[in-house]
PDB file of C-alpha atoms and ligand atoms in Angstrom:
ATOM      1  CA  MET A   1      -0.023  -0.393   0.046  1.00 55.00           C
ATOM      2  CA  PHE A   2       1.607   3.237  -1.437  1.00 65.00           C
ATOM      3  CA  ASN A   3       0.356   6.914  -0.109  1.00 79.00           C
ATOM      4  CA  GLN A   4       1.655  10.159  -0.006  1.00 87.00           C
ATOM      5  CA  THR A   5       0.918  13.333   2.372  1.00 93.00           C
ATOM      6  CA  SER A   6       2.833  16.683   2.721  1.00 94.00           C
ATOM      7  CA  ASN A   7       5.035  17.712   5.543  1.00 92.00           C
ATOM      8  CA  GLY A   8       4.992  21.613   4.661  1.00 95.00           C
ATOM      9  CA  ILE A   9       7.531  23.622   3.233  1.00 96.00           C
ATOM     10  CA  LYS A  10      11.100  22.822   3.659  1.00 95.00           C
ATOM     11  CA  THR A  11      14.697  24.441   2.747  1.00 95.00           C
ATOM     12  CA  CYS A  12      17.161  22.214   1.422  1.00 95.00           C
ATOM     13  CA  SER A  13      20.349  22.981   3.522  1.00 94.00           C
ATOM     14  CA  ILE A  14      22.847  21.787   0.449  1.00 95.00           C
ATOM     15  CA  HIS A  15      20.944  23.837  -2.154  1.00 95.00           C
ATOM     16  CA  LYS A  16      19.111  26.201   0.066  1.00 95.00           C
ATOM     17  CA  LEU A  17      15.776  25.964  -1.783  1.00 93.00           C
ATOM     18  CA  ASP A  18      12.419  25.754  -0.517  1.00 95.00           C
ATOM     19  CA  TYR A  19      10.474  22.736  -1.816  1.00 95.00           C
ATOM     20  CA  GLU A  20       7.220  20.970  -0.096  1.00 95.00           C
ATOM     21  CA  GLU A  21       8.666  17.338   1.273  1.00 95.00           C
ATOM     22  CA  MET A  22       6.464  14.826   0.793  1.00 95.00           C
ATOM     23  CA  VAL A  23       6.375  11.638   2.970  1.00 95.00           C
ATOM     24  CA  SER A  24       5.910   8.166   1.034  1.00 93.00           C
ATOM     25  CA  LYS A  25       4.639   4.910   3.163  1.00 89.00           C
ATOM     26  CA  LEU A  26       5.613   1.581   1.425  1.00 86.00           C
ATOM     27  CA  ALA A  27       5.740  -1.386   3.426  1.00 84.00           C
ATOM     28  CA  GLY A  28       5.778   0.401   6.280  1.00 86.00           C
ATOM     29  CA  ARG A  29       8.666   2.810   5.715  1.00 89.00           C
ATOM     30  CA  GLU A  30       8.662   6.269   5.443  1.00 91.00           C
ATOM     31  CA  PHE A  31      10.507   7.959   2.762  1.00 92.00           C
ATOM     32  CA  LEU A  32      10.906  11.334   2.668  1.00 94.00           C
ATOM     33  CA  SER A  33      11.193  13.377  -0.691  1.00 94.00           C
ATOM     34  CA  LEU A  34      14.250  15.742  -1.525  1.00 94.00           C
ATOM     35  CA  CYS A  35      14.887  19.017  -3.166  1.00 94.00           C
ATOM     36  CA  PRO A  36      14.757  18.885  -6.296  1.00 93.00           C
ATOM     37  CA  GLU A  37      18.529  19.730  -6.990  1.00 94.00           C
ATOM     38  CA  CYS A  38      19.174  17.063  -4.691  1.00 95.00           C
ATOM     39  CA  THR A  39      16.864  14.153  -6.626  1.00 95.00           C
ATOM     40  CA  LYS A  40      18.670  15.050  -9.563  1.00 95.00           C
ATOM     41  CA  GLU A  41      21.813  15.207  -7.863  1.00 96.00           C
ATOM     42  CA  GLN A  42      20.591  11.536  -6.864  1.00 95.00           C
ATOM     43  CA  SER A  43      19.326  10.281  -9.854  1.00 95.00           C
ATOM     44  CA  GLU A  44      22.097  11.141 -11.511  1.00 96.00           C
ATOM     45  CA  ARG A  45      24.460   8.847  -9.174  1.00 96.00           C
ATOM     46  CA  ASP A  46      21.862   6.225 -10.128  1.00 96.00           C
ATOM     47  CA  ALA A  47      22.293   6.367 -13.820  1.00 96.00           C
ATOM     48  CA  VAL A  48      26.365   6.306 -13.336  1.00 97.00           C
ATOM     49  CA  GLU A  49      25.625   3.678 -10.900  1.00 96.00           C
ATOM     50  CA  ALA A  50      23.527   1.641 -13.114  1.00 96.00           C
ATOM     51  CA  LYS A  51      25.847   1.960 -16.096  1.00 97.00           C
ATOM     52  CA  LEU A  52      29.101   0.636 -13.482  1.00 96.00           C
ATOM     53  CA  ARG A  53      26.602  -2.315 -12.338  1.00 96.00           C
ATOM     54  CA  LEU A  54      26.029  -3.203 -16.232  1.00 96.00           C
ATOM     55  CA  GLU A  55      29.332  -2.748 -17.242  1.00 96.00           C
ATOM     56  CA  LYS A  56      31.061  -4.537 -14.480  1.00 96.00           C
ATOM     57  CA  GLN A  57      28.263  -7.401 -15.919  1.00 96.00           C
ATOM     58  CA  PHE A  58      29.321  -7.067 -19.603  1.00 96.00           C
ATOM     59  CA  GLN A  59      32.995  -7.547 -18.175  1.00 96.00           C
ATOM     60  CA  GLU A  60      32.180 -10.788 -16.044  1.00 96.00           C
ATOM     61  CA  GLN A  61      30.080 -12.292 -19.651  1.00 96.00           C
ATOM     62  CA  ARG A  62      33.082 -11.467 -21.818  1.00 96.00           C
ATOM     63  CA  ARG A  63      35.303 -13.039 -19.031  1.00 95.00           C
ATOM     64  CA  GLN A  64      33.438 -16.242 -18.790  1.00 96.00           C
ATOM     65  CA  SER A  65      32.687 -16.716 -22.298  1.00 96.00           C
ATOM     66  CA  LYS A  66      36.601 -16.171 -22.977  1.00 95.00           C
ATOM     67  CA  GLU A  67      37.015 -19.123 -20.342  1.00 95.00           C
ATOM     68  CA  ASN A  68      34.605 -21.182 -22.123  1.00 96.00           C
ATOM     69  CA  GLN A  69      36.359 -20.381 -25.177  1.00 96.00           C
ATOM     70  CA  ILE A  70      39.648 -21.379 -23.850  1.00 96.00           C
ATOM     71  CA  ASN A  71      38.488 -24.498 -22.447  1.00 96.00           C
ATOM     72  CA  ARG A  72      37.087 -25.529 -25.537  1.00 96.00           C
ATOM     73  CA  LEU A  73      39.983 -24.919 -27.383  1.00 97.00           C
ATOM     74  CA  LEU A  74      41.813 -26.630 -24.807  1.00 96.00           C
ATOM     75  CA  SER A  75      39.731 -29.831 -25.097  1.00 95.00           C
ATOM     76  CA  GLY A  76      39.646 -29.896 -28.864  1.00 95.00           C
ATOM     77  CA  SER A  77      43.986 -29.630 -28.704  1.00 96.00           C
ATOM     78  CA  LEU A  78      44.338 -32.711 -28.138  1.00 96.00           C
ATOM     79  CA  ILE A  79      47.077 -31.720 -25.955  1.00 97.00           C
ATOM     80  CA  PRO A  80      47.531 -34.939 -23.774  1.00 96.00           C
ATOM     81  CA  PRO A  81      46.850 -33.964 -20.152  1.00 95.00           C
ATOM     82  CA  ARG A  82      50.542 -34.013 -18.917  1.00 94.00           C
ATOM     83  CA  TYR A  83      51.499 -31.666 -21.180  1.00 96.00           C
ATOM     84  CA  LEU A  84      48.859 -29.195 -20.603  1.00 96.00           C
ATOM     85  CA  THR A  85      51.283 -27.538 -17.432  1.00 95.00           C
ATOM     86  CA  ARG A  86      54.092 -27.246 -20.018  1.00 96.00           C
ATOM     87  CA  THR A  87      54.760 -23.744 -21.060  1.00 97.00           C
ATOM     88  CA  PHE A  88      57.668 -22.135 -21.918  1.00 97.00           C
ATOM     89  CA  ALA A  89      58.386 -20.996 -18.223  1.00 97.00           C
ATOM     90  CA  ASN A  90      59.311 -24.077 -16.902  1.00 95.00           C
ATOM     91  CA  TYR A  91      61.269 -25.477 -19.971  1.00 96.00           C
ATOM     92  CA  ARG A  92      64.655 -25.402 -18.246  1.00 94.00           C
ATOM     93  CA  ALA A  93      66.989 -23.878 -20.451  1.00 94.00           C
ATOM     94  CA  ASP A  94      70.639 -24.900 -19.055  1.00 93.00           C
ATOM     95  CA  SER A  95      72.652 -25.460 -22.012  1.00 94.00           C
ATOM     96  CA  GLU A  96      73.104 -23.446 -24.839  1.00 94.00           C
ATOM     97  CA  GLY A  97      71.004 -25.642 -27.720  1.00 94.00           C
ATOM     98  CA  GLN A  98      68.308 -25.500 -25.230  1.00 96.00           C
ATOM     99  CA  GLN A  99      68.152 -21.862 -25.162  1.00 97.00           C
ATOM    100  CA  ARG A 100      68.479 -21.330 -28.710  1.00 97.00           C
ATOM    101  CA  ALA A 101      65.464 -24.256 -29.052  1.00 97.00           C
ATOM    102  CA  LEU A 102      63.601 -21.928 -26.043  1.00 97.00           C
ATOM    103  CA  LYS A 103      64.109 -18.973 -28.311  1.00 97.00           C
ATOM    104  CA  ALA A 104      62.829 -20.448 -31.513  1.00 96.00           C
ATOM    105  CA  ILE A 105      60.293 -21.895 -30.610  1.00 97.00           C
ATOM    106  CA  GLU A 106      59.156 -19.027 -28.319  1.00 97.00           C
ATOM    107  CA  SER A 107      60.224 -16.114 -30.773  1.00 96.00           C
ATOM    108  CA  TYR A 108      57.974 -18.409 -32.743  1.00 96.00           C
ATOM    109  CA  ALA A 109      54.683 -18.115 -30.779  1.00 97.00           C
ATOM    110  CA  GLU A 110      55.648 -14.383 -30.567  1.00 97.00           C
ATOM    111  CA  ASP A 111      55.513 -13.910 -34.360  1.00 95.00           C
ATOM    112  CA  PHE A 112      52.102 -16.327 -35.180  1.00 97.00           C
ATOM    113  CA  THR A 113      50.198 -14.030 -36.382  1.00 96.00           C
ATOM    114  CA  THR A 114      52.658 -13.306 -39.408  1.00 94.00           C
ATOM    115  CA  HIS A 115      53.736 -17.558 -39.448  1.00 94.00           C
ATOM    116  CA  GLU A 116      49.780 -18.129 -40.130  1.00 93.00           C
ATOM    117  CA  LYS A 117      50.047 -15.809 -42.904  1.00 92.00           C
ATOM    118  CA  SER A 118      52.719 -17.252 -44.726  1.00 90.00           C
ATOM    119  CA  GLY A 119      52.467 -20.721 -43.549  1.00 92.00           C
ATOM    120  CA  ALA A 120      55.900 -21.163 -42.061  1.00 92.00           C
ATOM    121  CA  GLY A 121      56.279 -24.348 -40.042  1.00 94.00           C
ATOM    122  CA  ILE A 122      58.870 -25.878 -38.026  1.00 95.00           C
ATOM    123  CA  VAL A 123      60.841 -29.141 -37.998  1.00 94.00           C
ATOM    124  CA  MET A 124      61.744 -30.060 -34.521  1.00 95.00           C
ATOM    125  CA  ALA A 125      64.076 -33.190 -34.568  1.00 94.00           C
ATOM    126  CA  GLY A 126      66.422 -34.966 -32.304  1.00 92.00           C
ATOM    127  CA  LYS A 127      66.962 -37.220 -29.423  1.00 91.00           C
ATOM    128  CA  PRO A 128      64.289 -38.702 -27.313  1.00 92.00           C
ATOM    129  CA  GLY A 129      63.665 -36.583 -23.675  1.00 93.00           C
ATOM    130  CA  THR A 130      64.746 -33.647 -25.082  1.00 95.00           C
ATOM    131  CA  GLY A 131      61.484 -31.417 -24.868  1.00 96.00           C
ATOM    132  CA  LYS A 132      60.282 -31.337 -28.506  1.00 96.00           C
ATOM    133  CA  THR A 133      56.622 -32.525 -27.262  1.00 97.00           C
ATOM    134  CA  HIS A 134      57.146 -30.023 -24.245  1.00 97.00           C
ATOM    135  CA  LEU A 135      58.138 -27.072 -25.830  1.00 98.00           C
ATOM    136  CA  ALA A 136      54.990 -27.767 -28.875  1.00 98.00           C
ATOM    137  CA  CYS A 137      52.711 -27.463 -26.220  1.00 98.00           C
ATOM    138  CA  ALA A 138      53.949 -25.104 -24.784  1.00 98.00           C
ATOM    139  CA  LEU A 139      53.212 -23.415 -27.882  1.00 98.00           C
ATOM    140  CA  ALA A 140      50.352 -24.927 -28.188  1.00 98.00           C
ATOM    141  CA  ASN A 141      49.046 -23.767 -25.007  1.00 98.00           C
ATOM    142  CA  ASP A 142      50.538 -20.323 -25.175  1.00 98.00           C
ATOM    143  CA  LEU A 143      48.475 -20.081 -28.784  1.00 98.00           C
ATOM    144  CA  ILE A 144      44.999 -20.937 -27.089  1.00 98.00           C
ATOM    145  CA  PHE A 145      45.521 -18.940 -23.728  1.00 97.00           C
ATOM    146  CA  ARG A 146      47.433 -15.407 -25.567  1.00 97.00           C
ATOM    147  CA  LEU A 147      45.513 -15.767 -28.992  1.00 97.00           C
ATOM    148  CA  GLN A 148      42.710 -18.197 -28.980  1.00 97.00           C
ATOM    149  CA  LYS A 149      43.860 -19.910 -31.816  1.00 97.00           C
ATOM    150  CA  ASN A 150      43.157 -23.358 -31.862  1.00 97.00           C
ATOM    151  CA  PRO A 151      45.980 -25.640 -32.554  1.00 98.00           C
ATOM    152  CA  VAL A 152      45.624 -29.186 -32.947  1.00 98.00           C
ATOM    153  CA  PHE A 153      48.817 -32.019 -31.566  1.00 98.00           C
ATOM    154  CA  ILE A 154      48.646 -35.089 -32.736  1.00 97.00           C
ATOM    155  CA  PRO A 155      50.700 -38.226 -32.805  1.00 95.00           C
ATOM    156  CA  ALA A 156      51.467 -38.783 -36.886  1.00 93.00           C
ATOM    157  CA  SER A 157      50.323 -42.663 -36.426  1.00 91.00           C
ATOM    158  CA  LYS A 158      47.056 -41.084 -34.231  1.00 93.00           C
ATOM    159  CA  MET A 159      46.568 -38.956 -37.124  1.00 94.00           C
ATOM    160  CA  ILE A 160      46.524 -41.100 -39.619  1.00 92.00           C
ATOM    161  CA  ARG A 161      44.379 -43.983 -37.707  1.00 92.00           C
ATOM    162  CA  LYS A 162      41.843 -41.009 -37.291  1.00 93.00           C
ATOM    163  CA  ILE A 163      41.611 -40.977 -40.804  1.00 93.00           C
ATOM    164  CA  ARG A 164      41.234 -44.213 -41.635  1.00 92.00           C
ATOM    165  CA  GLU A 165      38.676 -45.318 -38.920  1.00 93.00           C
ATOM    166  CA  THR A 166      36.635 -43.168 -41.434  1.00 95.00           C
ATOM    167  CA  TYR A 167      36.786 -45.675 -44.039  1.00 93.00           C
ATOM    168  CA  ARG A 168      34.604 -48.342 -41.772  1.00 93.00           C
ATOM    169  CA  ARG A 169      31.203 -48.091 -42.896  1.00 92.00           C
ATOM    170  CA  ASP A 170      29.632 -46.901 -39.494  1.00 92.00           C
ATOM    171  CA  SER A 171      32.191 -44.176 -39.596  1.00 92.00           C
ATOM    172  CA  GLU A 172      30.444 -40.960 -38.377  1.00 93.00           C
ATOM    173  CA  HIS A 173      33.127 -38.786 -40.013  1.00 93.00           C
ATOM    174  CA  THR A 174      33.944 -38.688 -44.267  1.00 94.00           C
ATOM    175  CA  GLU A 175      37.541 -39.390 -44.937  1.00 92.00           C
ATOM    176  CA  GLN A 176      37.349 -35.559 -46.622  1.00 92.00           C
ATOM    177  CA  GLN A 177      35.978 -34.244 -43.162  1.00 93.00           C
ATOM    178  CA  MET A 178      39.134 -35.878 -40.899  1.00 93.00           C
ATOM    179  CA  ILE A 179      41.318 -34.485 -43.567  1.00 93.00           C
ATOM    180  CA  ASN A 180      39.699 -30.554 -43.703  1.00 93.00           C
ATOM    181  CA  LEU A 181      39.594 -30.670 -39.542  1.00 93.00           C
ATOM    182  CA  PHE A 182      43.708 -31.388 -39.638  1.00 96.00           C
ATOM    183  CA  ARG A 183      43.518 -29.227 -42.578  1.00 95.00           C
ATOM    184  CA  ASP A 184      41.827 -26.354 -41.109  1.00 96.00           C
ATOM    185  CA  ALA A 185      43.557 -26.177 -37.749  1.00 97.00           C
ATOM    186  CA  ASP A 186      45.200 -22.699 -36.979  1.00 97.00           C
ATOM    187  CA  LEU A 187      48.554 -24.665 -36.077  1.00 98.00           C
ATOM    188  CA  LEU A 188      48.494 -28.599 -36.958  1.00 98.00           C
ATOM    189  CA  ILE A 189      52.097 -30.206 -34.405  1.00 98.00           C
ATOM    190  CA  ILE A 190      52.208 -33.439 -35.738  1.00 96.00           C
ATOM    191  CA  ASP A 191      54.471 -35.548 -33.062  1.00 96.00           C
ATOM    192  CA  GLU A 192      56.349 -38.749 -33.498  1.00 93.00           C
ATOM    193  CA  VAL A 193      57.012 -38.461 -37.433  1.00 91.00           C
ATOM    194  CA  GLY A 194      58.712 -41.822 -38.346  1.00 85.00           C
ATOM    195  CA  ILE A 195      58.301 -43.524 -34.968  1.00 78.00           C
ATOM    196  CA  GLN A 196      57.594 -46.734 -37.009  1.00 69.00           C
ATOM    197  CA  ARG A 197      57.828 -47.237 -40.924  1.00 65.00           C
ATOM    198  CA  GLY A 198      54.208 -46.855 -42.009  1.00 66.00           C
ATOM    199  CA  THR A 199      52.926 -48.086 -45.593  1.00 75.00           C
ATOM    200  CA  GLU A 200      53.461 -46.362 -48.325  1.00 74.00           C
ATOM    201  CA  ALA A 201      49.363 -45.315 -48.200  1.00 77.00           C
ATOM    202  CA  GLU A 202      50.610 -44.028 -44.604  1.00 76.00           C
ATOM    203  CA  GLU A 203      52.842 -41.925 -45.851  1.00 77.00           C
ATOM    204  CA  HIS A 204      51.150 -40.354 -48.847  1.00 84.00           C
ATOM    205  CA  LEU A 205      48.067 -39.306 -45.834  1.00 87.00           C
ATOM    206  CA  LEU A 206      50.685 -37.559 -44.254  1.00 87.00           C
ATOM    207  CA  PHE A 207      52.444 -35.835 -47.522  1.00 87.00           C
ATOM    208  CA  GLU A 208      48.689 -34.880 -47.976  1.00 89.00           C
ATOM    209  CA  ILE A 209      47.681 -32.850 -45.057  1.00 93.00           C
ATOM    210  CA  ILE A 210      51.220 -31.221 -45.402  1.00 91.00           C
ATOM    211  CA  ASN A 211      50.024 -30.264 -49.077  1.00 90.00           C
ATOM    212  CA  GLU A 212      46.856 -29.410 -47.736  1.00 91.00           C
ATOM    213  CA  ARG A 213      48.168 -27.273 -45.199  1.00 94.00           C
ATOM    214  CA  ASN A 214      50.553 -25.577 -47.033  1.00 91.00           C
ATOM    215  CA  ALA A 215      47.846 -25.042 -50.392  1.00 91.00           C
ATOM    216  CA  TYR A 216      46.099 -22.851 -46.889  1.00 93.00           C
ATOM    217  CA  PHE A 217      48.945 -20.986 -45.288  1.00 92.00           C
ATOM    218  CA  ASN A 218      48.245 -23.439 -42.454  1.00 95.00           C
ATOM    219  CA  PRO A 219      51.205 -23.887 -40.380  1.00 95.00           C
ATOM    220  CA  THR A 220      52.187 -27.003 -39.835  1.00 96.00           C
ATOM    221  CA  ILE A 221      54.905 -28.311 -36.937  1.00 96.00           C
ATOM    222  CA  LEU A 222      56.678 -31.578 -37.607  1.00 95.00           C
ATOM    223  CA  ILE A 223      58.303 -33.600 -34.722  1.00 96.00           C
ATOM    224  CA  SER A 224      60.639 -36.569 -34.881  1.00 94.00           C
ATOM    225  CA  ASN A 225      63.248 -38.543 -33.136  1.00 92.00           C
ATOM    226  CA  LEU A 226      64.934 -38.763 -36.935  1.00 89.00           C
ATOM    227  CA  ASN A 227      67.647 -36.525 -38.199  1.00 86.00           C
ATOM    228  CA  ALA A 228      67.001 -34.107 -41.062  1.00 83.00           C
ATOM    229  CA  ALA A 229      68.066 -36.577 -43.952  1.00 85.00           C
ATOM    230  CA  ASP A 230      65.941 -39.473 -42.296  1.00 86.00           C
ATOM    231  CA  ILE A 231      62.900 -37.428 -41.944  1.00 86.00           C
ATOM    232  CA  LYS A 232      63.365 -36.093 -45.563  1.00 85.00           C
ATOM    233  CA  THR A 233      63.571 -39.674 -46.923  1.00 83.00           C
ATOM    234  CA  TYR A 234      60.427 -40.684 -44.418  1.00 81.00           C
ATOM    235  CA  ILE A 235      57.619 -37.662 -45.419  1.00 81.00           C
ATOM    236  CA  GLY A 236      59.488 -37.456 -48.948  1.00 80.00           C
ATOM    237  CA  GLU A 237      61.373 -34.438 -50.420  1.00 82.00           C
ATOM    238  CA  ARG A 238      58.623 -32.805 -52.080  1.00 80.00           C
ATOM    239  CA  ALA A 239      56.427 -32.525 -48.374  1.00 81.00           C
ATOM    240  CA  MET A 240      59.857 -31.514 -46.829  1.00 84.00           C
ATOM    241  CA  ASP A 241      60.387 -28.455 -49.332  1.00 83.00           C
ATOM    242  CA  ARG A 242      56.286 -27.531 -48.419  1.00 82.00           C
ATOM    243  CA  MET A 243      57.549 -27.318 -44.817  1.00 81.00           C
ATOM    244  CA  ARG A 244      60.317 -25.158 -45.798  1.00 81.00           C
ATOM    245  CA  GLU A 245      58.097 -22.910 -48.190  1.00 78.00           C
ATOM    246  CA  GLY A 246      57.337 -19.525 -46.189  1.00 74.00           C
ATOM    247  CA  GLY A 247      60.498 -19.365 -44.109  1.00 80.00           C
ATOM    248  CA  GLY A 248      60.178 -22.462 -42.151  1.00 85.00           C
ATOM    249  CA  LYS A 249      62.763 -23.431 -39.252  1.00 89.00           C
ATOM    250  CA  PHE A 250      64.511 -26.476 -38.326  1.00 92.00           C
ATOM    251  CA  VAL A 251      64.926 -26.770 -34.881  1.00 94.00           C
ATOM    252  CA  SER A 252      67.650 -29.781 -33.725  1.00 92.00           C
ATOM    253  CA  PHE A 253      67.909 -30.932 -29.760  1.00 93.00           C
ATOM    254  CA  ASP A 254      70.916 -32.909 -29.481  1.00 89.00           C
ATOM    255  CA  TRP A 255      71.233 -33.130 -25.898  1.00 87.00           C
ATOM    256  CA  ASP A 256      70.866 -35.486 -23.777  1.00 83.00           C
ATOM    257  CA  SER A 257      67.006 -36.884 -22.269  1.00 84.00           C
ATOM    258  CA  TYR A 258      65.462 -34.854 -19.383  1.00 81.00           C
ATOM    259  CA  ARG A 259      63.515 -37.681 -18.619  1.00 79.00           C
ATOM    260  CA  GLY A 260      65.524 -38.704 -15.582  1.00 76.00           C
ATOM    261  CA  ASN A 261      64.895 -35.260 -13.987  1.00 77.00           C
ATOM    262  CA  VAL A 262      61.149 -35.433 -14.573  1.00 69.00           C
ATOM    263  CA  ALA A 263      60.044 -36.561 -10.976  1.00 56.00           C
ATOM    264  CA  LYS A 264      61.028 -33.202  -9.674  1.00 55.00           C
ATOM    265  CA  ASP A 265      58.489 -31.434 -11.385  1.00 51.00           C
ATOM    266  CA  THR A 266      55.621 -33.822 -12.172  1.00 51.00           C
ATOM    267  CA  ASP A 267      53.315 -31.614 -10.741  1.00 52.00           C
ATOM    268  CA  LEU A 268      54.159 -28.422 -12.517  1.00 56.00           C
ATOM    269  CA  PRO A 269      51.513 -25.936 -12.041  1.00 54.00           C
ATOM    270  CA  ILE A 270      48.922 -24.765 -14.222  1.00 51.00           C
ATOM    271  CA  ARG A 271      49.741 -21.512 -15.475  1.00 53.00           C
ATOM    272  CA  ASP A 272      48.263 -18.610 -13.974  1.00 46.00           C
ATOM    273  CA  LYS A 273      46.722 -17.149 -16.701  1.00 42.00           C
ATOM    274  CA  ARG A 274      44.450 -20.558 -16.735  1.00 42.00           C
ATOM    275  CA  GLU A 275      43.314 -19.417 -13.570  1.00 38.00           C
ATOM    276  CA  SER A 276      42.714 -15.526 -14.579  1.00 35.00           C
TER     277      SER A 276
HETATM  278  N1  LIG B 301      64.456 -28.354 -20.534  1.00 94.09           N
HETATM  279  C1  LIG B 301      63.966 -28.787 -19.825  1.00 94.09           C
HETATM  280  N2  LIG B 301      62.657 -28.574 -19.040  1.00 94.09           N
HETATM  281  C2  LIG B 301      61.936 -28.843 -18.504  1.00 94.09           C
HETATM  282  N3  LIG B 301      61.478 -30.285 -18.374  1.00 94.09           N
HETATM  283  C3  LIG B 301      61.733 -30.752 -19.901  1.00 94.09           C
HETATM  284  C4  LIG B 301      62.974 -30.362 -20.078  1.00 94.09           C
HETATM  285  N4  LIG B 301      63.054 -30.802 -21.639  1.00 94.09           N
HETATM  286  C5  LIG B 301      62.336 -32.397 -21.579  1.00 94.09           C
HETATM  287  N5  LIG B 301      61.264 -31.851 -20.292  1.00 94.09           N
HETATM  288  C6  LIG B 301      60.559 -32.658 -19.610  1.00 94.09           C
HETATM  289  O1  LIG B 301      61.295 -33.991 -19.814  1.00 94.09           O
HETATM  290  C7  LIG B 301      60.052 -35.384 -20.388  1.00 94.09           C
HETATM  291  C8  LIG B 301      60.523 -35.220 -21.597  1.00 94.09           C
HETATM  292  O2  LIG B 301      60.404 -34.542 -22.893  1.00 94.09           O
HETATM  293  P1  LIG B 301      59.937 -34.334 -24.028  1.00 94.09           P
HETATM  294  O3  LIG B 301      59.234 -33.116 -24.375  1.00 94.09           O
HETATM  295  O4  LIG B 301      58.556 -35.742 -23.659  1.00 94.09           O
HETATM  296  O5  LIG B 301      60.723 -35.532 -24.649  1.00 94.09           O
HETATM  297  P2  LIG B 301      60.651 -35.438 -26.336  1.00 94.09           P
HETATM  298  O6  LIG B 301      59.210 -35.023 -27.032  1.00 94.09           O
HETATM  299  O7  LIG B 301      61.858 -34.472 -27.112  1.00 94.09           O
HETATM  300  O8  LIG B 301      60.839 -37.020 -26.647  1.00 94.09           O
HETATM  301  C9  LIG B 301      58.674 -34.016 -20.259  1.00 94.09           C
HETATM  302  O9  LIG B 301      58.197 -34.796 -19.087  1.00 94.09           O
HETATM  303  C10 LIG B 301      59.138 -32.551 -20.303  1.00 94.09           C
HETATM  304  O10 LIG B 301      58.234 -31.803 -19.495  1.00 94.09           O
HETATM  305 MG1  LIG B 302      57.740 -36.578 -27.946  1.00 94.09          MG
END
């Protein structure tokens, strides 16, 4: 029940204005009216507050949708759980080789917007346990968190298997759909290239993916335990040439395995950005 009565003429102590003070009763409480100037100032303050509240709400929505997008990108990236925690910051670069490798991959990340126009990729080659997968996943994580790009990380054999699975009669996807998925990722990281010799058809599929990506200027990273000459033999000269187009880099990892040290930092913290 709402009713209003007059309290008579009052003078505003702030604006020195005479005005009729009205008393409103609402839900058992009394509210006194203000002078016209005070009323105006109050409604201006209310408007500013409402705008701030709205702005904060928008900010929160933007933060939420960015977080959702990052989570979608992370699960779509196929980065193995162990490597979700791998960053440039937690890669130890004690030797000159490690420093060179870290710098090469980190600067590739920094210049990614240029590389995604030229399609320039990287071949990371060298001994097992030297941090090739670590740095490649650090790169993928960085692109997701910083630029909301969609990198895809996949071992070569798994990529081929995923394509071959589409040949089954009950497959949900066609071969072309699966190839397009690998073709269209902002960055495709193919790990463990040449770990076991594939059939000619399998090698052809690998070449086809590299070729398709090259045609669309989409950069590819190849990781292998083979040396440069053997990688070339494995993927073929033409695919290797494709990798070099657009100014691709070759980074070699020729120091001893780090695996013996990993027990110390298996619980590397997930980077702060993920929480923000
Ligand atoms: N320089 C390094 N600093 C920190 N961790 C490293 C380093 N090199 C390798 N590791 C860790 O050692 C393990 C093996 O490295 P990984 O990247 O899988 O090697 P590769 O792919 O070259 O065989 C991973 O847990 C990785 O995070
Ligand atoms: Mg590896």
